[in-house]
Coordinates of C-alpha atoms and ligand atoms in Angstrom, one line a residue:
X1 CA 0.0 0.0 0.0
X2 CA 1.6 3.2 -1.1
X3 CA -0.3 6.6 0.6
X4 CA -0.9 9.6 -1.5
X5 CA 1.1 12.8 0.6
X6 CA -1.2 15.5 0.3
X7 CA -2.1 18.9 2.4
X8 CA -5.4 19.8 2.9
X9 CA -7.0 22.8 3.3
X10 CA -9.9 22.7 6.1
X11 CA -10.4 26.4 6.5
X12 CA -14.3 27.0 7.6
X13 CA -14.5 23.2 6.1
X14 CA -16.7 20.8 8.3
X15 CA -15.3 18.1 9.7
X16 CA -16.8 15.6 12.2
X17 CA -14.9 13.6 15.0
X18 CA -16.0 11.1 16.2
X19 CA -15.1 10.2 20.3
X20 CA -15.6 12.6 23.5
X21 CA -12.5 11.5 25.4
X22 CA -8.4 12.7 25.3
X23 CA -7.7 11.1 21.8
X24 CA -10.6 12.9 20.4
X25 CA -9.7 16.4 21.8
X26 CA -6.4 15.7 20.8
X27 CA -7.9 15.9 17.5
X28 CA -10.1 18.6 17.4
X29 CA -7.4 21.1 19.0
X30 CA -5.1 20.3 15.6
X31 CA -8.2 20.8 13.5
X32 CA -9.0 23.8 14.9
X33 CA -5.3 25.2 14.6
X34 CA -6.0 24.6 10.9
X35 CA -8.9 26.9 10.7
X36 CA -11.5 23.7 10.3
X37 CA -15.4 23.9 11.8
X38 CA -15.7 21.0 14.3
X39 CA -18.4 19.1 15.4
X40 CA -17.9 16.6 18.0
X41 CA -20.1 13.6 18.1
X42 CA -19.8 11.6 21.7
X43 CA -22.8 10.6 24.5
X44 CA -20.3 12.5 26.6
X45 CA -17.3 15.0 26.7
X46 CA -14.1 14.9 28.6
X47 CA -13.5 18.4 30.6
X48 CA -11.0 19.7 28.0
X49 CA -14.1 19.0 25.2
X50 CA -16.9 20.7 27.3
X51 CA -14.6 23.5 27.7
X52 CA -14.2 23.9 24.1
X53 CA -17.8 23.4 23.2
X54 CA -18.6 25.9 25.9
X55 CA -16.5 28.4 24.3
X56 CA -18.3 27.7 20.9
X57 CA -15.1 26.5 19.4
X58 CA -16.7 22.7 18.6
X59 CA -20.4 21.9 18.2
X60 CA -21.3 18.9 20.6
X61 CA -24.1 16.1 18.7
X62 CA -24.7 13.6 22.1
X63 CA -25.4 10.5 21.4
X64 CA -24.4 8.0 19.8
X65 CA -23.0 7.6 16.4
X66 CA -25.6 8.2 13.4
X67 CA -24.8 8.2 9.6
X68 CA -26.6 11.4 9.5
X69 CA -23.3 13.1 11.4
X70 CA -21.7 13.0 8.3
X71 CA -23.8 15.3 6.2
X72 CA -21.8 18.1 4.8
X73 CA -18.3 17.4 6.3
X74 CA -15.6 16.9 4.6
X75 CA -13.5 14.6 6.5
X76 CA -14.0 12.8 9.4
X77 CA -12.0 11.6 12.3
X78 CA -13.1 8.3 14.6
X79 CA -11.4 8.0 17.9
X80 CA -13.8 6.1 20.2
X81 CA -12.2 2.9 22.1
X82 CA -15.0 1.1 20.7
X83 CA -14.2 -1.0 17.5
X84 CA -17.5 -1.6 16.3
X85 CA -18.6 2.0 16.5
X86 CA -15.4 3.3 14.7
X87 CA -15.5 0.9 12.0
X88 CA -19.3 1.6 11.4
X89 CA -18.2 5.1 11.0
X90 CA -15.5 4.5 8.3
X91 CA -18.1 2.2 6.2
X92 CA -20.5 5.2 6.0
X93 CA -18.1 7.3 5.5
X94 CA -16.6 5.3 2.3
X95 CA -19.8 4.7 1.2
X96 CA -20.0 8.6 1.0
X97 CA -16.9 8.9 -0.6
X98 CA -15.5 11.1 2.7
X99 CA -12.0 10.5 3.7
X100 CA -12.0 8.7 7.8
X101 CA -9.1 8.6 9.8
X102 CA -9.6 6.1 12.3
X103 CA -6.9 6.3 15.4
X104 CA -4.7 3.5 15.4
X105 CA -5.9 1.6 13.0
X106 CA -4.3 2.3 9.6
X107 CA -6.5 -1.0 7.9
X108 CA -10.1 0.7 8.5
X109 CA -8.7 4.3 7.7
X110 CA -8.7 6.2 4.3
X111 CA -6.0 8.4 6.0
X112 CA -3.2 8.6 7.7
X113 CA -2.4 12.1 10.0
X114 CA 1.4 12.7 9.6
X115 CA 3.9 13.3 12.4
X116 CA 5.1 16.9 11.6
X117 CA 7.7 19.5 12.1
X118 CA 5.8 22.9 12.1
X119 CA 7.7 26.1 10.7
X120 CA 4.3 27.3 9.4
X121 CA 3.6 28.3 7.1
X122 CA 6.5 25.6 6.5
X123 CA 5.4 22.3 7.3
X124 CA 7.3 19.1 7.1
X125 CA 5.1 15.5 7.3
X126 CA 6.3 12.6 8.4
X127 CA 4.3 9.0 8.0
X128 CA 5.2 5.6 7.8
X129 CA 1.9 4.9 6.4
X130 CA 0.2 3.8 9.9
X131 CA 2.3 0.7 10.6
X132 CA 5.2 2.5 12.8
X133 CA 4.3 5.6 14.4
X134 CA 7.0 5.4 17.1
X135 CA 9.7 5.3 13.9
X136 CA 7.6 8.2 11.9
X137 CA 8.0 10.5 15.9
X138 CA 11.6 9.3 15.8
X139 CA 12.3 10.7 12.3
X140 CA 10.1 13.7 13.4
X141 CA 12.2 14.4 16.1
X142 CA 15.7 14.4 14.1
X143 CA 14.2 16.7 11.7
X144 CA 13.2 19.0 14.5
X145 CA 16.5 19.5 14.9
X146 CA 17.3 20.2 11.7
X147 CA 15.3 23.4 11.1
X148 CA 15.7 26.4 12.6
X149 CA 12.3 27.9 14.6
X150 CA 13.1 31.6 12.2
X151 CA 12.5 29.5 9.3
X152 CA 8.7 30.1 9.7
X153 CA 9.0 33.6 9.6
X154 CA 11.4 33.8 7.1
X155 CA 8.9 31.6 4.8
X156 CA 6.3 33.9 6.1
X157 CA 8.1 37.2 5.0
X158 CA 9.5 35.6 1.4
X159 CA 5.6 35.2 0.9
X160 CA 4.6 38.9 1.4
X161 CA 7.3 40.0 -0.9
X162 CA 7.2 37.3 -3.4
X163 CA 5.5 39.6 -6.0
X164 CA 8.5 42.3 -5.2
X165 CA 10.9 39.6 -5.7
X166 CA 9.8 38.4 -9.2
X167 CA 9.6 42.0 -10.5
X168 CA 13.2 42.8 -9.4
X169 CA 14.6 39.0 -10.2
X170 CA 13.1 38.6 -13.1
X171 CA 15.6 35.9 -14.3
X172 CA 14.9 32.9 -12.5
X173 CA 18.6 32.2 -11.9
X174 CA 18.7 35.6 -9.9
X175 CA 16.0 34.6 -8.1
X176 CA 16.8 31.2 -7.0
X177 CA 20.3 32.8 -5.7
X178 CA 18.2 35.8 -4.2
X179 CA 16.3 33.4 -2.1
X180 CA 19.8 31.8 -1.6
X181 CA 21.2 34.9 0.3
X182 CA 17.7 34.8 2.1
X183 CA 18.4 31.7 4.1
X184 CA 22.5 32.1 4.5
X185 CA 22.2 35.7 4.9
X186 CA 21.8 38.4 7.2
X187 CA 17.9 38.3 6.7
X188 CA 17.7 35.0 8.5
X189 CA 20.8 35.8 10.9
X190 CA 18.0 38.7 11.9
X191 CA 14.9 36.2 12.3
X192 CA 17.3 34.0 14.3
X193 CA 18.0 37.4 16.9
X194 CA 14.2 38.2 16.9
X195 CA 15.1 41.3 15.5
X196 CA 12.0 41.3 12.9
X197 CA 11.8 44.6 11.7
X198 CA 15.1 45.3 10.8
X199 CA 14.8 41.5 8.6
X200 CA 12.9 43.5 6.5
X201 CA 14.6 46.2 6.2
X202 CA 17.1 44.0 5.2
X203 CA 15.9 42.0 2.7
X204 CA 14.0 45.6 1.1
X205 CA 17.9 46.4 1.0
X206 CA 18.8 43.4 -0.4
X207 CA 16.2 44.0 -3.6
X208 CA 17.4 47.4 -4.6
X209 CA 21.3 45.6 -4.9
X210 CA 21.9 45.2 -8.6
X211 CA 23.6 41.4 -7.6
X212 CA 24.0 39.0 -4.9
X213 CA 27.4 39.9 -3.4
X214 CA 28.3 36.4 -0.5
X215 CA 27.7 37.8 3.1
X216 CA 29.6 35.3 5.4
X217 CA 29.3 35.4 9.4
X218 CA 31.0 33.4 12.5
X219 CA 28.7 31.7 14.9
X220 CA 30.0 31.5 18.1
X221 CA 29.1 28.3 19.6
X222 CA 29.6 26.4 23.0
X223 CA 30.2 22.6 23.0
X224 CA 29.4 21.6 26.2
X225 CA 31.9 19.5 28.2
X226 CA 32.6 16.6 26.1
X227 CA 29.6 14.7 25.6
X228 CA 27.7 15.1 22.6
X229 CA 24.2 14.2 24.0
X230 CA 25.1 18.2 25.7
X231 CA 25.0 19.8 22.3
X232 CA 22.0 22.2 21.9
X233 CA 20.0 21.6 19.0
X234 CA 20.9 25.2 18.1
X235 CA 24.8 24.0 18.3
X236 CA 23.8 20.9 15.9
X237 CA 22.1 22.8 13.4
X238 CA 25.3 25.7 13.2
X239 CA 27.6 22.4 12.8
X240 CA 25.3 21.2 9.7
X241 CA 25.2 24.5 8.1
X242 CA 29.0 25.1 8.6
X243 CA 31.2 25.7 6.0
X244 CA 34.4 26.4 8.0
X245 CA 34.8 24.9 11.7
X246 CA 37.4 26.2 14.3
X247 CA 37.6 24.0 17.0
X248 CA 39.3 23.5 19.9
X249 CA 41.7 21.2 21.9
X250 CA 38.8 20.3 23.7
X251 CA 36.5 19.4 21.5
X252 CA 35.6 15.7 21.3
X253 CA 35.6 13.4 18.5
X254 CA 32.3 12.6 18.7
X255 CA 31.1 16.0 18.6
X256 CA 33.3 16.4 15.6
X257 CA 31.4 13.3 13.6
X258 CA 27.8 15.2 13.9
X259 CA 29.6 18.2 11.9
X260 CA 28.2 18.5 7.9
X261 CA 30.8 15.9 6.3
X262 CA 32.3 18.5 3.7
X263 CA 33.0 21.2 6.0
X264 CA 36.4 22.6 6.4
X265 CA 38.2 21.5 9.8
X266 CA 40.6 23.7 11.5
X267 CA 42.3 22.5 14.9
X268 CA 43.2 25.9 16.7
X269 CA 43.7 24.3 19.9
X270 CA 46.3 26.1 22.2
X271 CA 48.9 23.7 23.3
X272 CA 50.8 23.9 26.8
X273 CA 54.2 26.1 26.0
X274 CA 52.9 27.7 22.9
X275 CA 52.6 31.3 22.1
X276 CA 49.1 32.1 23.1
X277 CA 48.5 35.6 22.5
X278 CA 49.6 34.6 18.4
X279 CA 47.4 31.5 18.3
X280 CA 44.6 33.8 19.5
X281 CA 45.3 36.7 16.7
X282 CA 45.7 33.5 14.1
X283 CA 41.9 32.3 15.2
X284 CA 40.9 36.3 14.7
X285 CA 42.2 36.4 11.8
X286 CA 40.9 33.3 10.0
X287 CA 37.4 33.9 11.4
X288 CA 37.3 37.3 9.5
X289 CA 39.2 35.5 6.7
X290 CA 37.2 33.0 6.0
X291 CA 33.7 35.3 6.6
X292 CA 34.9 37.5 4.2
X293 CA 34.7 34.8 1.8
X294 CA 31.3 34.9 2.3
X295 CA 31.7 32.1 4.5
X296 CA 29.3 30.3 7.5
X297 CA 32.0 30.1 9.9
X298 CA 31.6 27.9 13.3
X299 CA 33.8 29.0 15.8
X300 CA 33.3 26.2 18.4
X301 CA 34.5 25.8 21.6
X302 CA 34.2 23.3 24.7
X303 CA 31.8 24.2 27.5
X304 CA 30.5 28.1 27.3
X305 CA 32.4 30.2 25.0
X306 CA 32.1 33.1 27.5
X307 CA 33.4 31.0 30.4
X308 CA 37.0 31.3 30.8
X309 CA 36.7 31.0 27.3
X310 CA 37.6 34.1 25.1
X311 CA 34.5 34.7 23.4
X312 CA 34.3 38.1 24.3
X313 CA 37.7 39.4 23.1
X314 CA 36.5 37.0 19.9
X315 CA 33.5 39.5 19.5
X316 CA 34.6 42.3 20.1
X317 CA 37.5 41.5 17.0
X318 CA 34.4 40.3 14.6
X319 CA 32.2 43.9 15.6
X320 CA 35.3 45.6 14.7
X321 CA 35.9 43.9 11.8
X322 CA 32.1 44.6 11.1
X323 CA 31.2 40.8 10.8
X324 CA 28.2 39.6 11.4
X325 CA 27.8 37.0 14.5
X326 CA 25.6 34.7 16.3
X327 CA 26.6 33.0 19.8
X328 CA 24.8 29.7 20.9
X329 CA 25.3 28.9 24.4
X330 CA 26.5 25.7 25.6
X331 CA 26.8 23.9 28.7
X332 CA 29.9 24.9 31.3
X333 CA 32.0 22.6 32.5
X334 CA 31.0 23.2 36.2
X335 CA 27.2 22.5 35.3
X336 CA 28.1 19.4 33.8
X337 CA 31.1 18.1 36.4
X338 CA 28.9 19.1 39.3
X339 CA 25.9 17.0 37.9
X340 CA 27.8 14.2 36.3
X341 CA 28.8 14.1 40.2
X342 CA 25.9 14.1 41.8
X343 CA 26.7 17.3 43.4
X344 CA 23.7 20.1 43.4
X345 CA 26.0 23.3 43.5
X346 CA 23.4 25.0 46.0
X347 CA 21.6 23.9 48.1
X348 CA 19.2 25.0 50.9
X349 CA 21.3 23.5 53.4
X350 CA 25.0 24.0 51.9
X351 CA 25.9 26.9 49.8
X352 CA 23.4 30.0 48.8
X353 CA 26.0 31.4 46.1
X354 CA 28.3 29.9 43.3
X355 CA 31.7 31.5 42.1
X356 CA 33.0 30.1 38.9
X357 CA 36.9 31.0 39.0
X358 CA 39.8 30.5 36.9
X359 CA 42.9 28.9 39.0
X360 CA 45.3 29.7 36.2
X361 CA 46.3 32.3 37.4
X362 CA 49.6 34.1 36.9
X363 CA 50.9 35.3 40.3
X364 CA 49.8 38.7 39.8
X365 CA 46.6 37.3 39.0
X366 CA 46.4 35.6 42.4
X367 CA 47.3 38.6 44.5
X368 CA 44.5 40.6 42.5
X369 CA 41.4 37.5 43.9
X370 CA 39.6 38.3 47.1
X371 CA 41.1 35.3 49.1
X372 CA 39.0 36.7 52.0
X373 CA 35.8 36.1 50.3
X374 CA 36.3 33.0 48.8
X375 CA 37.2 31.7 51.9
X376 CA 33.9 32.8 53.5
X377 CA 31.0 30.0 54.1
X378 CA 27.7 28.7 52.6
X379 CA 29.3 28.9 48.9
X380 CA 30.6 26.9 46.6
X381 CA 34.0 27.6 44.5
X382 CA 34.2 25.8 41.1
X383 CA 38.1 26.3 40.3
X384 CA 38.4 26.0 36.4
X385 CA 42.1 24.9 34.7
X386 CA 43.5 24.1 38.1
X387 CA 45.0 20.6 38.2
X388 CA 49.1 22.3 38.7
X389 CA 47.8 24.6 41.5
X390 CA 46.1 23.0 43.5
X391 CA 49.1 22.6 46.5
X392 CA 48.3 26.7 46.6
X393 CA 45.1 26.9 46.5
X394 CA 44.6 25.0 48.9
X395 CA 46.9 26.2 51.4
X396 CA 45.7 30.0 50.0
X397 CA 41.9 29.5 51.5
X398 CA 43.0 27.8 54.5
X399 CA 45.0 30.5 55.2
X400 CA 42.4 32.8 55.1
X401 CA 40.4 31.0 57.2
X402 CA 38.3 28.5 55.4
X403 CA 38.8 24.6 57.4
X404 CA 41.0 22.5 56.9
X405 CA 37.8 19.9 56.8
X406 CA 36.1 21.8 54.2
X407 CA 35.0 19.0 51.5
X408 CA 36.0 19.2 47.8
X409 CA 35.5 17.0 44.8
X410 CA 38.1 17.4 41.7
X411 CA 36.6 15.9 38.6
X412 CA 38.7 14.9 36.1
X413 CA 37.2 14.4 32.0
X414 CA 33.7 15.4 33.3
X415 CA 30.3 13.8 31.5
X416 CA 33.1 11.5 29.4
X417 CA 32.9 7.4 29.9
X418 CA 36.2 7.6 31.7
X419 CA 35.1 10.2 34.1
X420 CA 36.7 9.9 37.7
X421 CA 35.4 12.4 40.5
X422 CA 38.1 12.5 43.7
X423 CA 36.7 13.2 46.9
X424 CA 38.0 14.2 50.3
X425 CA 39.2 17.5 52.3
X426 CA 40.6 20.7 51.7
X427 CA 43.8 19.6 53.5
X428 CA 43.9 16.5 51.9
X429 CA 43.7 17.9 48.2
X430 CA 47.0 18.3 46.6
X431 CA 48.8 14.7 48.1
X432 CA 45.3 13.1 47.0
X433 CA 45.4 14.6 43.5
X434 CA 49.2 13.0 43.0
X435 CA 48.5 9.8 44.5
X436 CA 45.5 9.3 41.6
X437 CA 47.5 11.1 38.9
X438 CA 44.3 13.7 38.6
X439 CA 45.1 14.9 34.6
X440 CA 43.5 18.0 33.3
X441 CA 40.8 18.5 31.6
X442 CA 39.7 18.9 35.4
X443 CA 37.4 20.9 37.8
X444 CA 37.7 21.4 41.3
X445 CA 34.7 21.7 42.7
X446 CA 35.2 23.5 46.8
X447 CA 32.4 23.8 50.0
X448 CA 30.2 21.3 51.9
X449 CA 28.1 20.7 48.8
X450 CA 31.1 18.5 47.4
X451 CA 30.6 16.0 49.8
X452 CA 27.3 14.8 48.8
X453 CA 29.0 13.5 46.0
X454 CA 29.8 10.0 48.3
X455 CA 26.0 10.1 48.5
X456 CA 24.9 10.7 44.6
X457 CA 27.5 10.2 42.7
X458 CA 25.6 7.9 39.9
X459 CA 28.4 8.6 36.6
X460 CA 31.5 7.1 36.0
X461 CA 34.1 5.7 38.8
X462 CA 33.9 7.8 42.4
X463 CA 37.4 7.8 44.7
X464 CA 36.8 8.5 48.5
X465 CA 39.5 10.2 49.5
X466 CA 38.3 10.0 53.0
X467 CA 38.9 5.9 52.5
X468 CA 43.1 5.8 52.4
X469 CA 44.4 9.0 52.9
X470 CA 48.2 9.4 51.5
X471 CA 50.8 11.0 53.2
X472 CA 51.6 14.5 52.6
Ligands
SAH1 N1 34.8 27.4 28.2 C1 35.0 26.2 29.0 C2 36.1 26.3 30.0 C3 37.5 26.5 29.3 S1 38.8 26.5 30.4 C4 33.7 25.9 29.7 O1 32.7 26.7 29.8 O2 33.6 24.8 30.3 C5 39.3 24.8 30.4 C6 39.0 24.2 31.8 O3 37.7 23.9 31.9 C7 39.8 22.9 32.0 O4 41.1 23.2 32.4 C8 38.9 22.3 33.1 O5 39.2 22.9 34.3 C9 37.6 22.7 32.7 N2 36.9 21.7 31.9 C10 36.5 21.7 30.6 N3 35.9 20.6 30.2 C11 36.0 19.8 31.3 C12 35.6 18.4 31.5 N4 35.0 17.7 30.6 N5 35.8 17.9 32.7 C13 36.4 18.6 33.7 N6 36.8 19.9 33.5 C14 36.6 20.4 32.3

């Protein structure tokens, strides 16, 4: 059996259901989104039914089912548990030539409602003709993630100007690449930052050019710590558009796989003794580079890109450079470490405030933090690119006056399968660290909190420090 796709326009068309209960309202809200007149044939009505027919949004016939229902409707929907009744309804409505959808059952139905991805007025359908649904939601739900949420509008505003854009593009080769720039362009860069009115403006700008000169733009994205299932589907879409990719040391393997195949890969990772202030102007200067070529660079980097991670200095270069940018957040490493941990970072009882610090720091650096502070109570300290100080950060908030008992929990390749999340106290830290060979990447997570990791740690292997402790 091969189903004919079609979509069907029920504007102020009359179409029946059959069924008073959840399935059956289910149905008459999506019939009503499309503009259809419903009546609702049922002895009874659930609360979310009554509602609507109170409202005058559906007609309610009581009763039971009568061939009569049918007259004048141009479709019909059966979603009663009852067998007999819904397959009494799709005989009289085949012998009337009306198309019946019967719920879950593809044999008595004429048919089939799609699973579908809604970018109105861009709509995708999905079916697998009745006999798999949970395979046609699957499929639905990849594709979801495949299309941005401004494509609706942009679909929407193409339509208003379509008229405009054949008059100006009259050649059908210029209008194809004029829709072109639509999508990859600054008009949809606009949609995306729910800046609507100046879309327009841009795309009325856009007409009055004489040709379609390559607008490229850098989209600033965050990673996550490692594990792929922490992209956002924002993140996933930018790596399937990319032409160009920047990435990071930190950046996984895996997260490199979901990337669009022919895009261009370039490792910028900073390694340990290089020149870091030249390997940041080289990553400047290939984003703007390879932009100007009209370009959709992804400039992706592990966690946040504006935690500890230069993304503001990598802005501020692009605005200057008057490129056009997007950033898509991802998930910080101390968001992931502390729940691939099992440790809530506040908590009622524990810590009312988090500090997210960098413990690379150059001695001046150290001088310049508020010691005082961060040794006060009732927080929690997540210490970022620490693993070769911890010996004096440790002894640095002890010596202003935070306990020598105070828990912590250093977690090493956080929300990766060969995670490992040390335990034990302040005191304790350094001499622990050495005796497990604790490698970066690794976060030190510092305050009482830490110690419910013995409790809920659920991820990966847990150490107890608190078990053997090594001598100093
Ligand atoms: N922008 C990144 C941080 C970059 S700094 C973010 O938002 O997460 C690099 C430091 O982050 C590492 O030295 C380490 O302390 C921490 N880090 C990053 N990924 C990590 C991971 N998977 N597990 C533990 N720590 C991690």
């Amino acid at each position: 059996m091969k189903l004919f796709p079609l979509f069907a326009d029920l504007n102020q068309r009359l179409v029946l259901v059959v069924g008073g209960g959840a399935v059956a309202a289910r149905k008459a809200q999506a019939l009503l989104e499309a503009g259809a007149r419903v009546k609702v044939g049922a002895p009874e009505l659930n609360p979310e039914l009554a509602a609507l027919a109170q409202a005058g949004r559906v007609t309610h016939i009581p009763g039971r089912f009568d061939e009569a229902w049918l007259d004048d409707t141009w479709l019909v929907v059966a979603a009663t548990d009852d067998e007999t009744v819904n397959a009494r309804v799709a005989v009289a409505a085949g012998a009337r030539r009306i198309l019946a959808n019967v719920v879950d059952d593809p044999k008595l139905s004429s048919f089939q409602v799609p699973s579908i991805v809604d970018r109105s007025p861009l709509i995708v359908a999905v079916s697998s003709s009745g006999v798999a649904p949970v395979l046609a939601r699957r499929m639905r739900e990849r594709i979801e993630s495949l299309f941005d949420h401004a494509l609706g509008p942009l679909a929407e505003l193409a339509a208003r100007y379509r008229a405009r854009i054949r008059e100006r593009r009259p050649d059908l080769g210029a209008r194809r690449r004029f829709y072109d720039t639509l999508l990859d362009g600054p008009v949809a860069a606009l949609l995306r930052q729910a800046r609507p009115a100046e879309a327009e403006q841009a795309l009325e700008a856009a007409l009055e050019q004489p040709q379609e000169a390559p607008v490229g733009s850098v989209v600033l994205v965050g990673a996550g710590p490692g594990d792929p299932g922490l992209l956002t589907l924002k993140a996933l879409r930018a790596l399937n558009e990319a032409d160009v990719i920047l990435y990071d040391r930190l950046i996984s393997a895996e997260i490199m796989s979901l990337a669009r195949r022919d895009a261009e890969r370039i490792d910028v990772g900073k390694r340990p003794g290089e020149d870091h202030p030249a390997t940041q102007a080289r990553i400047h200067g290939l984003m703007v580079e390879h932009a100007r070529r009209g370009r959709r660079v992804v400039r992706l980097k592990g966690g946040d890109a504006f935690i500890f991670g230069r993304g503001g200095e990598e802005l501020q270069y692009l605005r200057a450079h008057g490129v056009p940018y997007e950033v898509v957040p991802g998930v910080t490493a101390a968001l992931a470490c502390a729940a691939h941990a099992g440790i809530p970072l506040t908590h009622r009882e524990h810590a009312q405030s988090l500090h997210l610090i960098t413990a690379h720091c150059r001695d001046d650096n150290a001088q310049a933090m508020d010691w005082q502070a961060l040794a006060g109570g009732n927080q929690t300290l997540a210490f970022y690119m620490g693993v070769g100080q911890l010996e004096s950060l440790s002894r640095r908030l002890r010596e202003h006056g935070r306990s020598a008992d105070t828990p912590f929990a250093l977690v090493e390749n956080g929300s990766r399968p060969e995670q490992r999340v040390l335990t034990g106290r302040l005191e304790d830290l350094a001499p622990l660290a050495r005796a497990h060979e604790i490698r970066s990447p690794a976060l030190l997570i510092v305050g009482s909190v830490a110690a419910l990791a013995n409790e809920l740690h659920w991820f990966g292997q847990h150490i107890d420090g608190m078990a053997a402790v090594p001598a100093a």
